[in-house]
Short mmCIF file of N, CA and C in Angstrom, two decimals:
data_model
loop_
_atom_site.label_atom_id
_atom_site.label_comp_id
_atom_site.label_asym_id
_atom_site.label_seq_id
_atom_site.Cartn_x
_atom_site.Cartn_y
_atom_site.Cartn_z
N UNK A 1456 0.82 -1.17 0.00
CA UNK A 1456 0.00 0.00 0.00
C UNK A 1456 0.88 1.26 0.00
N UNK A 1457 1.91 1.24 0.81
CA UNK A 1457 2.82 2.36 0.88
C UNK A 1457 3.49 2.60 -0.48
N UNK A 1458 3.86 1.55 -1.16
CA UNK A 1458 4.52 1.65 -2.46
C UNK A 1458 3.57 2.24 -3.50
N UNK A 1459 2.32 1.86 -3.45
CA UNK A 1459 1.33 2.39 -4.40
C UNK A 1459 1.12 3.88 -4.14
N UNK A 1460 1.04 4.27 -2.88
CA UNK A 1460 0.84 5.67 -2.50
C UNK A 1460 2.03 6.51 -2.96
N UNK A 1461 3.24 6.03 -2.77
CA UNK A 1461 4.43 6.76 -3.20
C UNK A 1461 4.49 6.88 -4.72
N UNK A 1462 4.10 5.80 -5.40
CA UNK A 1462 4.10 5.81 -6.86
C UNK A 1462 3.08 6.83 -7.39
N UNK A 1463 1.91 6.91 -6.79
CA UNK A 1463 0.89 7.86 -7.24
C UNK A 1463 1.30 9.29 -6.94
N UNK A 1464 2.03 9.53 -5.83
CA UNK A 1464 2.50 10.88 -5.51
C UNK A 1464 3.55 11.32 -6.54
N UNK A 1465 4.46 10.40 -6.89
CA UNK A 1465 5.47 10.72 -7.90
C UNK A 1465 4.80 10.99 -9.24
N UNK A 1466 3.78 10.23 -9.57
CA UNK A 1466 3.06 10.40 -10.83
C UNK A 1466 2.39 11.78 -10.87
N UNK A 1467 1.73 12.16 -9.77
CA UNK A 1467 1.06 13.45 -9.72
C UNK A 1467 2.08 14.60 -9.73
N UNK A 1468 3.19 14.42 -9.04
CA UNK A 1468 4.21 15.45 -8.99
C UNK A 1468 4.85 15.64 -10.37
N UNK A 1469 5.12 14.56 -11.07
CA UNK A 1469 5.74 14.67 -12.39
C UNK A 1469 4.73 15.19 -13.41
N UNK A 1470 3.49 14.89 -13.22
CA UNK A 1470 2.44 15.34 -14.14
C UNK A 1470 2.23 16.85 -14.04
N UNK A 1471 2.38 17.45 -12.90
CA UNK A 1471 2.15 18.88 -12.71
C UNK A 1471 3.45 19.68 -12.78
N UNK A 1472 4.56 19.08 -13.07
CA UNK A 1472 5.84 19.77 -13.09
C UNK A 1472 6.02 20.64 -14.33
N UNK A 1473 5.42 20.34 -15.48
CA UNK A 1473 5.64 21.10 -16.70
C UNK A 1473 4.33 21.44 -17.39
N UNK A 1474 4.48 22.01 -18.61
CA UNK A 1474 3.31 22.37 -19.40
C UNK A 1474 2.91 21.18 -20.29
N UNK A 1475 1.64 21.12 -20.56
CA UNK A 1475 1.19 20.11 -21.52
C UNK A 1475 1.39 20.66 -22.92
N UNK A 1476 1.26 19.81 -23.89
CA UNK A 1476 1.44 20.21 -25.29
C UNK A 1476 0.39 21.26 -25.68
N UNK A 1477 -0.81 21.10 -25.26
CA UNK A 1477 -1.88 22.05 -25.58
C UNK A 1477 -1.58 23.41 -24.96
N UNK A 1478 -1.10 23.44 -23.73
CA UNK A 1478 -0.77 24.70 -23.09
C UNK A 1478 0.36 25.42 -23.83
N UNK A 1479 1.34 24.68 -24.30
CA UNK A 1479 2.43 25.28 -25.07
C UNK A 1479 1.93 25.85 -26.40
N UNK A 1480 1.08 25.12 -27.08
CA UNK A 1480 0.54 25.59 -28.36
C UNK A 1480 -0.28 26.85 -28.17
N UNK A 1481 -1.10 26.87 -27.15
CA UNK A 1481 -1.93 28.06 -26.88
C UNK A 1481 -1.04 29.25 -26.51
N UNK A 1482 -0.02 29.01 -25.70
CA UNK A 1482 0.90 30.09 -25.32
C UNK A 1482 1.62 30.65 -26.55
N UNK A 1483 2.09 29.79 -27.43
CA UNK A 1483 2.75 30.24 -28.65
C UNK A 1483 1.80 31.01 -29.56
N UNK A 1484 0.55 30.58 -29.63
CA UNK A 1484 -0.44 31.28 -30.45
C UNK A 1484 -0.68 32.68 -29.90
N UNK A 1485 -0.79 32.81 -28.60
CA UNK A 1485 -1.01 34.12 -27.98
C UNK A 1485 0.20 35.02 -28.22
N UNK A 1486 1.41 34.49 -28.06
CA UNK A 1486 2.62 35.28 -28.29
C UNK A 1486 2.74 35.72 -29.74
N UNK A 1487 2.39 34.86 -30.67
CA UNK A 1487 2.47 35.24 -32.08
C UNK A 1487 1.46 36.32 -32.43
N UNK A 1488 0.28 36.27 -31.85
CA UNK A 1488 -0.73 37.31 -32.09
C UNK A 1488 -0.24 38.64 -31.53
N UNK A 1489 0.37 38.63 -30.36
CA UNK A 1489 0.92 39.86 -29.78
C UNK A 1489 2.07 40.41 -30.63
N UNK A 1490 2.91 39.52 -31.14
CA UNK A 1490 4.03 39.95 -31.99
C UNK A 1490 3.53 40.56 -33.30
N UNK A 1491 2.49 39.97 -33.88
CA UNK A 1491 1.93 40.52 -35.11
C UNK A 1491 1.30 41.90 -34.87
N UNK A 1492 0.77 42.10 -33.70
CA UNK A 1492 0.21 43.41 -33.37
C UNK A 1492 1.29 44.45 -33.14
N UNK A 1493 2.46 44.04 -32.67
CA UNK A 1493 3.55 44.98 -32.39
C UNK A 1493 4.35 45.33 -33.63
N UNK A 1494 4.34 44.49 -34.65
CA UNK A 1494 5.13 44.72 -35.86
C UNK A 1494 4.76 46.02 -36.57
N UNK A 1495 3.49 46.32 -36.82
CA UNK A 1495 3.17 47.60 -37.46
C UNK A 1495 3.60 48.80 -36.62
N UNK A 1496 3.52 48.67 -35.31
CA UNK A 1496 3.97 49.77 -34.45
C UNK A 1496 5.46 50.01 -34.60
N UNK A 1497 6.23 48.94 -34.75
CA UNK A 1497 7.67 49.08 -34.94
C UNK A 1497 7.97 49.73 -36.29
N UNK A 1498 7.23 49.37 -37.33
CA UNK A 1498 7.43 49.98 -38.65
C UNK A 1498 7.11 51.47 -38.61
N UNK A 1499 6.07 51.86 -37.93
CA UNK A 1499 5.71 53.27 -37.80
C UNK A 1499 6.79 54.01 -37.02
N UNK A 1500 7.33 53.39 -36.00
CA UNK A 1500 8.39 54.03 -35.21
C UNK A 1500 9.64 54.26 -36.05
N UNK A 1501 9.99 53.31 -36.91
CA UNK A 1501 11.16 53.47 -37.79
C UNK A 1501 10.91 54.60 -38.79
N UNK A 1502 9.72 54.65 -39.36
CA UNK A 1502 9.39 55.71 -40.32
C UNK A 1502 9.38 57.08 -39.64
N UNK A 1503 8.85 57.14 -38.43
CA UNK A 1503 8.82 58.40 -37.68
C UNK A 1503 10.24 58.88 -37.38
N UNK A 1504 11.14 57.94 -37.06
CA UNK A 1504 12.53 58.30 -36.79
C UNK A 1504 13.19 58.88 -38.04
N UNK A 1505 12.94 58.26 -39.20
CA UNK A 1505 13.49 58.79 -40.45
C UNK A 1505 12.91 60.17 -40.77
N UNK A 1506 11.65 60.38 -40.44
CA UNK A 1506 11.03 61.69 -40.68
C UNK A 1506 11.68 62.76 -39.80
N UNK A 1507 11.99 62.41 -38.57
CA UNK A 1507 12.67 63.35 -37.67
C UNK A 1507 14.05 63.70 -38.25
N UNK A 1508 14.75 62.69 -38.75
CA UNK A 1508 16.06 62.93 -39.37
C UNK A 1508 15.92 63.82 -40.60
N UNK A 1509 14.88 63.59 -41.40
CA UNK A 1509 14.65 64.41 -42.59
C UNK A 1509 14.38 65.86 -42.21
N UNK A 1510 13.51 66.09 -41.24
CA UNK A 1510 13.22 67.46 -40.80
C UNK A 1510 14.49 68.16 -40.32
N UNK A 1511 15.27 67.44 -39.52
CA UNK A 1511 16.50 68.01 -38.96
C UNK A 1511 17.50 68.35 -40.09
N UNK A 1512 17.65 67.45 -41.06
CA UNK A 1512 18.59 67.68 -42.15
C UNK A 1512 18.14 68.86 -43.03
N UNK A 1513 16.84 68.92 -43.33
CA UNK A 1513 16.33 70.04 -44.13
C UNK A 1513 16.54 71.37 -43.41
N UNK A 1514 16.26 71.39 -42.12
CA UNK A 1514 16.44 72.62 -41.34
C UNK A 1514 17.91 73.03 -41.32
N UNK A 1515 18.80 72.05 -41.15
CA UNK A 1515 20.23 72.34 -41.09
C UNK A 1515 20.74 72.91 -42.42
N UNK A 1516 20.37 72.29 -43.53
CA UNK A 1516 20.83 72.77 -44.84
C UNK A 1516 20.21 74.13 -45.17
N UNK A 1517 18.92 74.28 -44.92
CA UNK A 1517 18.26 75.55 -45.25
C UNK A 1517 18.80 76.70 -44.40
N UNK A 1518 19.12 76.43 -43.14
CA UNK A 1518 19.72 77.45 -42.29
C UNK A 1518 21.09 77.84 -42.81
N UNK A 1519 21.86 76.85 -43.28
CA UNK A 1519 23.19 77.13 -43.83
C UNK A 1519 23.08 77.95 -45.12
N UNK A 1520 22.11 77.64 -45.96
CA UNK A 1520 21.91 78.41 -47.21
C UNK A 1520 21.56 79.86 -46.86
N UNK A 1521 20.69 80.06 -45.88
CA UNK A 1521 20.32 81.41 -45.46
C UNK A 1521 21.50 82.15 -44.86
N UNK A 1522 22.34 81.46 -44.09
CA UNK A 1522 23.53 82.09 -43.51
C UNK A 1522 24.53 82.48 -44.60
N UNK A 1523 24.65 81.65 -45.62
CA UNK A 1523 25.52 81.97 -46.76
C UNK A 1523 25.03 83.25 -47.45
N UNK A 1524 23.73 83.30 -47.70
CA UNK A 1524 23.14 84.49 -48.36
C UNK A 1524 23.36 85.74 -47.50
N UNK A 1525 23.20 85.62 -46.18
CA UNK A 1525 23.43 86.75 -45.28
C UNK A 1525 24.90 87.19 -45.32
N UNK A 1526 25.81 86.23 -45.41
CA UNK A 1526 27.24 86.56 -45.50
C UNK A 1526 27.54 87.29 -46.80
N UNK A 1527 26.90 86.89 -47.89
CA UNK A 1527 27.07 87.59 -49.17
C UNK A 1527 26.52 89.01 -49.05
N UNK A 1528 25.36 89.17 -48.45
CA UNK A 1528 24.75 90.49 -48.29
C UNK A 1528 25.59 91.40 -47.40
N UNK A 1529 26.32 90.84 -46.44
CA UNK A 1529 27.18 91.62 -45.54
C UNK A 1529 28.55 91.91 -46.17
N UNK A 1530 28.79 91.35 -47.34
CA UNK A 1530 30.06 91.60 -48.02
C UNK A 1530 31.19 90.70 -47.58
N UNK A 1531 30.89 89.62 -46.88
CA UNK A 1531 31.94 88.70 -46.43
C UNK A 1531 32.38 87.75 -47.54
N UNK A 1532 31.53 87.57 -48.54
CA UNK A 1532 31.81 86.67 -49.66
C UNK A 1532 31.70 87.47 -50.95
N UNK A 1533 32.67 87.29 -51.84
CA UNK A 1533 32.66 87.99 -53.13
C UNK A 1533 31.48 87.52 -53.96
N UNK A 1534 30.89 88.47 -54.69
CA UNK A 1534 29.70 88.16 -55.49
C UNK A 1534 29.81 88.82 -56.86
N UNK A 1535 29.46 88.08 -57.90
CA UNK A 1535 29.39 88.64 -59.26
C UNK A 1535 28.11 89.46 -59.39
N UNK A 1536 28.07 90.31 -60.39
CA UNK A 1536 26.86 91.11 -60.61
C UNK A 1536 25.67 90.25 -61.00
N UNK A 1537 25.91 89.18 -61.74
CA UNK A 1537 24.82 88.31 -62.19
C UNK A 1537 24.42 87.30 -61.12
N UNK A 1538 25.21 87.14 -60.10
CA UNK A 1538 24.95 86.13 -59.08
C UNK A 1538 23.78 86.53 -58.17
N UNK A 1539 23.05 85.53 -57.71
CA UNK A 1539 21.92 85.78 -56.81
C UNK A 1539 22.36 85.88 -55.35
N UNK A 1540 23.56 85.42 -55.06
CA UNK A 1540 24.05 85.47 -53.69
C UNK A 1540 23.87 84.15 -52.95
N UNK A 1541 23.35 83.16 -53.63
CA UNK A 1541 23.20 81.84 -53.03
C UNK A 1541 24.37 80.95 -53.47
N UNK A 1542 24.69 79.91 -52.70
CA UNK A 1542 25.85 79.06 -53.04
C UNK A 1542 25.65 78.34 -54.37
N UNK A 1543 26.76 78.11 -55.06
CA UNK A 1543 26.69 77.42 -56.35
C UNK A 1543 26.39 75.94 -56.18
N UNK A 1544 26.90 75.34 -55.11
CA UNK A 1544 26.68 73.92 -54.83
C UNK A 1544 26.54 73.71 -53.33
N UNK A 1545 26.06 72.55 -52.95
CA UNK A 1545 26.00 72.21 -51.52
C UNK A 1545 27.40 72.04 -50.94
N UNK A 1546 28.33 71.58 -51.78
CA UNK A 1546 29.70 71.38 -51.31
C UNK A 1546 30.34 72.69 -50.84
N UNK A 1547 29.90 73.81 -51.38
CA UNK A 1547 30.42 75.11 -50.97
C UNK A 1547 30.13 75.37 -49.49
N UNK A 1548 28.98 74.91 -49.02
CA UNK A 1548 28.59 75.14 -47.63
C UNK A 1548 29.50 74.40 -46.65
N UNK A 1549 29.92 73.21 -47.03
CA UNK A 1549 30.76 72.40 -46.15
C UNK A 1549 32.25 72.57 -46.44
N UNK A 1550 32.59 72.91 -47.69
CA UNK A 1550 33.99 73.02 -48.07
C UNK A 1550 34.61 74.35 -47.69
N UNK A 1551 33.78 75.32 -47.42
CA UNK A 1551 34.29 76.63 -47.04
C UNK A 1551 34.51 77.54 -48.24
N UNK A 1552 34.47 78.82 -47.97
CA UNK A 1552 34.68 79.83 -49.02
C UNK A 1552 35.48 80.97 -48.39
N UNK A 1553 36.31 81.59 -49.19
CA UNK A 1553 37.22 82.62 -48.69
C UNK A 1553 36.45 83.83 -48.15
N UNK A 1554 36.88 84.28 -46.98
CA UNK A 1554 36.31 85.46 -46.35
C UNK A 1554 37.00 86.69 -46.93
N UNK A 1555 36.26 87.55 -47.59
CA UNK A 1555 36.82 88.73 -48.26
C UNK A 1555 37.37 89.71 -47.24
N UNK A 1556 36.74 89.85 -46.10
CA UNK A 1556 37.16 90.85 -45.11
C UNK A 1556 38.35 90.37 -44.27
N UNK A 1557 38.62 89.07 -44.27
CA UNK A 1557 39.79 88.54 -43.57
C UNK A 1557 40.52 87.57 -44.50
N UNK A 1558 41.35 88.10 -45.37
CA UNK A 1558 42.04 87.23 -46.33
C UNK A 1558 42.82 86.12 -45.62
N UNK A 1559 42.79 84.95 -46.21
CA UNK A 1559 43.47 83.80 -45.63
C UNK A 1559 42.57 82.95 -44.75
N UNK A 1560 41.39 83.48 -44.41
CA UNK A 1560 40.46 82.69 -43.60
C UNK A 1560 39.27 82.27 -44.46
N UNK A 1561 38.63 81.24 -44.01
CA UNK A 1561 37.47 80.72 -44.75
C UNK A 1561 36.23 80.73 -43.86
N UNK A 1562 35.09 80.83 -44.50
CA UNK A 1562 33.80 80.73 -43.81
C UNK A 1562 33.21 79.35 -44.10
N UNK A 1563 32.79 78.67 -43.05
CA UNK A 1563 32.15 77.35 -43.19
C UNK A 1563 30.73 77.46 -42.65
N UNK A 1564 29.79 76.86 -43.36
CA UNK A 1564 28.39 76.93 -42.96
C UNK A 1564 27.84 75.59 -42.51
N UNK A 1565 28.51 74.51 -42.89
CA UNK A 1565 28.17 73.16 -42.45
C UNK A 1565 29.46 72.39 -42.16
N UNK A 1566 29.43 71.52 -41.18
CA UNK A 1566 30.58 70.64 -40.95
C UNK A 1566 30.61 69.55 -42.01
N UNK A 1567 29.44 69.07 -42.32
CA UNK A 1567 29.27 68.06 -43.37
C UNK A 1567 27.86 68.21 -43.91
N UNK A 1568 27.66 67.70 -45.09
CA UNK A 1568 26.33 67.77 -45.69
C UNK A 1568 25.53 66.58 -45.18
N UNK A 1569 24.42 66.82 -44.50
CA UNK A 1569 23.60 65.68 -44.05
C UNK A 1569 22.96 65.00 -45.25
N UNK A 1570 22.71 63.71 -45.11
CA UNK A 1570 22.11 62.99 -46.23
C UNK A 1570 20.60 62.84 -46.02
N UNK A 1571 19.91 62.68 -47.11
CA UNK A 1571 18.48 62.44 -47.07
C UNK A 1571 18.27 61.00 -46.55
N UNK A 1572 17.57 60.82 -45.43
CA UNK A 1572 17.40 59.48 -44.88
C UNK A 1572 16.56 58.55 -45.75
N UNK A 1573 15.81 59.11 -46.69
CA UNK A 1573 14.98 58.29 -47.57
C UNK A 1573 15.65 58.04 -48.93
N UNK A 1574 16.85 58.56 -49.12
CA UNK A 1574 17.55 58.39 -50.39
C UNK A 1574 18.28 57.06 -50.43
N UNK A 1575 18.68 56.67 -51.62
CA UNK A 1575 19.46 55.46 -51.84
C UNK A 1575 20.79 55.59 -51.08
N UNK A 1576 21.14 54.55 -50.34
CA UNK A 1576 22.37 54.56 -49.54
C UNK A 1576 23.63 54.68 -50.38
N UNK A 1577 23.56 54.28 -51.65
CA UNK A 1577 24.74 54.31 -52.51
C UNK A 1577 25.10 55.73 -52.93
N UNK A 1578 24.16 56.65 -52.87
CA UNK A 1578 24.42 58.03 -53.27
C UNK A 1578 25.22 58.77 -52.20
N UNK A 1579 26.16 59.61 -52.62
CA UNK A 1579 26.83 60.48 -51.63
C UNK A 1579 25.82 61.48 -51.07
N UNK A 1580 26.12 62.03 -49.92
CA UNK A 1580 25.18 62.93 -49.24
C UNK A 1580 24.81 64.13 -50.10
N UNK A 1581 25.77 64.71 -50.82
CA UNK A 1581 25.46 65.91 -51.61
C UNK A 1581 24.59 65.60 -52.83
N UNK A 1582 24.53 64.34 -53.25
CA UNK A 1582 23.69 63.97 -54.38
C UNK A 1582 22.36 63.35 -53.95
N UNK A 1583 22.16 63.19 -52.64
CA UNK A 1583 20.92 62.58 -52.16
C UNK A 1583 19.75 63.57 -52.17
N UNK A 1584 20.04 64.85 -52.35
CA UNK A 1584 19.02 65.88 -52.31
C UNK A 1584 18.65 66.38 -53.70
N UNK A 1585 17.41 66.80 -53.84
CA UNK A 1585 17.01 67.53 -55.02
C UNK A 1585 17.34 68.99 -54.79
N UNK A 1586 17.83 69.68 -55.81
CA UNK A 1586 18.24 71.08 -55.68
C UNK A 1586 17.29 71.98 -56.46
N UNK A 1587 16.97 73.11 -55.87
CA UNK A 1587 16.13 74.12 -56.52
C UNK A 1587 16.92 75.41 -56.63
N UNK A 1588 16.97 75.96 -57.81
CA UNK A 1588 17.68 77.24 -58.00
C UNK A 1588 16.74 78.40 -57.69
N UNK A 1589 17.32 79.56 -57.57
CA UNK A 1589 16.54 80.77 -57.26
C UNK A 1589 15.56 81.08 -58.38
N UNK A 1590 15.93 80.82 -59.63
CA UNK A 1590 15.09 81.13 -60.77
C UNK A 1590 14.01 80.08 -61.02
N UNK A 1591 14.05 78.98 -60.30
CA UNK A 1591 13.13 77.87 -60.52
C UNK A 1591 11.78 78.10 -59.84
N UNK A 1592 10.75 77.56 -60.46
CA UNK A 1592 9.40 77.62 -59.91
C UNK A 1592 9.29 76.68 -58.71
N UNK A 1593 8.65 77.12 -57.62
CA UNK A 1593 8.54 76.25 -56.43
C UNK A 1593 7.75 74.96 -56.67
N UNK A 1594 6.80 75.00 -57.60
CA UNK A 1594 5.97 73.82 -57.87
C UNK A 1594 6.73 72.76 -58.66
N UNK A 1595 7.62 73.20 -59.53
CA UNK A 1595 8.43 72.27 -60.33
C UNK A 1595 9.89 72.66 -60.17
N UNK A 1596 10.49 72.31 -59.03
CA UNK A 1596 11.87 72.75 -58.75
C UNK A 1596 12.87 72.13 -59.72
N UNK A 1597 13.80 72.98 -60.18
CA UNK A 1597 14.86 72.55 -61.09
C UNK A 1597 16.18 73.08 -60.59
N UNK A 1598 17.23 72.32 -60.81
CA UNK A 1598 18.58 72.77 -60.47
C UNK A 1598 18.99 73.84 -61.46
N UNK A 1599 19.91 74.69 -61.03
CA UNK A 1599 20.38 75.76 -61.90
C UNK A 1599 21.77 76.21 -61.51
N UNK A 1600 22.00 77.52 -61.61
CA UNK A 1600 23.32 78.09 -61.32
C UNK A 1600 23.60 78.21 -59.83
N UNK A 1601 22.59 78.12 -59.00
CA UNK A 1601 22.78 78.26 -57.56
C UNK A 1601 21.88 77.27 -56.82
N UNK A 1602 22.03 77.24 -55.49
CA UNK A 1602 21.19 76.37 -54.64
C UNK A 1602 20.38 77.29 -53.73
N UNK A 1603 19.12 77.46 -54.06
CA UNK A 1603 18.22 78.29 -53.28
C UNK A 1603 17.51 77.45 -52.21
N UNK A 1604 17.25 76.19 -52.53
CA UNK A 1604 16.54 75.30 -51.59
C UNK A 1604 16.88 73.85 -51.93
N UNK A 1605 16.60 72.96 -50.99
CA UNK A 1605 16.77 71.53 -51.20
C UNK A 1605 15.46 70.83 -50.85
N UNK A 1606 15.28 69.64 -51.39
CA UNK A 1606 14.09 68.85 -51.10
C UNK A 1606 14.44 67.38 -51.22
N UNK A 1607 13.62 66.54 -50.61
CA UNK A 1607 13.81 65.10 -50.70
C UNK A 1607 13.32 64.62 -52.05
N UNK A 1608 14.04 63.69 -52.64
CA UNK A 1608 13.64 63.13 -53.93
C UNK A 1608 12.80 61.87 -53.77
N UNK A 1609 12.47 61.53 -52.53
CA UNK A 1609 11.71 60.32 -52.25
C UNK A 1609 10.28 60.43 -52.79
N UNK A 1610 9.77 59.36 -53.41
CA UNK A 1610 8.39 59.37 -53.88
C UNK A 1610 7.39 59.04 -52.77
N UNK A 1611 7.88 58.75 -51.57
CA UNK A 1611 7.01 58.33 -50.47
C UNK A 1611 6.26 59.51 -49.86
N UNK A 1612 5.23 59.18 -49.10
CA UNK A 1612 4.43 60.17 -48.40
C UNK A 1612 4.63 60.01 -46.91
N UNK A 1613 4.67 61.12 -46.19
CA UNK A 1613 4.89 61.10 -44.75
C UNK A 1613 3.67 60.63 -43.98
N UNK A 1614 3.87 60.41 -42.71
CA UNK A 1614 2.76 60.00 -41.83
C UNK A 1614 1.68 61.07 -41.75
N UNK A 1615 2.05 62.32 -42.06
CA UNK A 1615 1.08 63.42 -42.03
C UNK A 1615 0.32 63.56 -43.35
N UNK A 1616 0.61 62.69 -44.34
CA UNK A 1616 -0.10 62.71 -45.61
C UNK A 1616 0.53 63.61 -46.66
N UNK A 1617 1.61 64.31 -46.33
CA UNK A 1617 2.28 65.20 -47.27
C UNK A 1617 3.49 64.47 -47.86
N UNK A 1618 3.65 64.49 -49.18
CA UNK A 1618 4.82 63.83 -49.78
C UNK A 1618 6.11 64.47 -49.26
N UNK A 1619 7.15 63.63 -49.05
CA UNK A 1619 8.42 64.13 -48.54
C UNK A 1619 9.02 65.18 -49.47
N UNK A 1620 8.71 65.08 -50.72
CA UNK A 1620 9.23 66.03 -51.71
C UNK A 1620 8.75 67.45 -51.41
N UNK A 1621 7.61 67.60 -50.76
CA UNK A 1621 7.03 68.92 -50.46
C UNK A 1621 7.36 69.44 -49.07
N UNK A 1622 8.18 68.76 -48.33
CA UNK A 1622 8.50 69.21 -46.97
C UNK A 1622 9.42 70.40 -47.01
#
């Protein structure tokens, strides 16, 4: 009798020690449903992060272009009569330009040109942007003799419903 009682206790103890196959399947099903629900949230978070980078890069480049124009207006940078006063290329902002009032020194407006986060990774940062010249129409921006503005060349639309090209 004692042996039977001990055997049944061991049986009950071993039976309740782990999960059954059904419990494991149900647990995995619940976890997979939760993971599928979290995946779109992760994709939105990645897109939102790229949008923040895009806003920051656009603000940085546009501020540098405006600072360049202000330096030309103050007479710190030499200007031709036909020139609009905007930089000829984006590389001018990061590469520096000679300061007319202090010969031998250069003015720098960017440490480096930020890249468009939605552009092809193979493109260099200065080619990842669309360029708009001063003479170009805002609705159909075209590159020209100067850089008046930059825009993203991405065909995608932002979370706010506005195409990145129009930011």
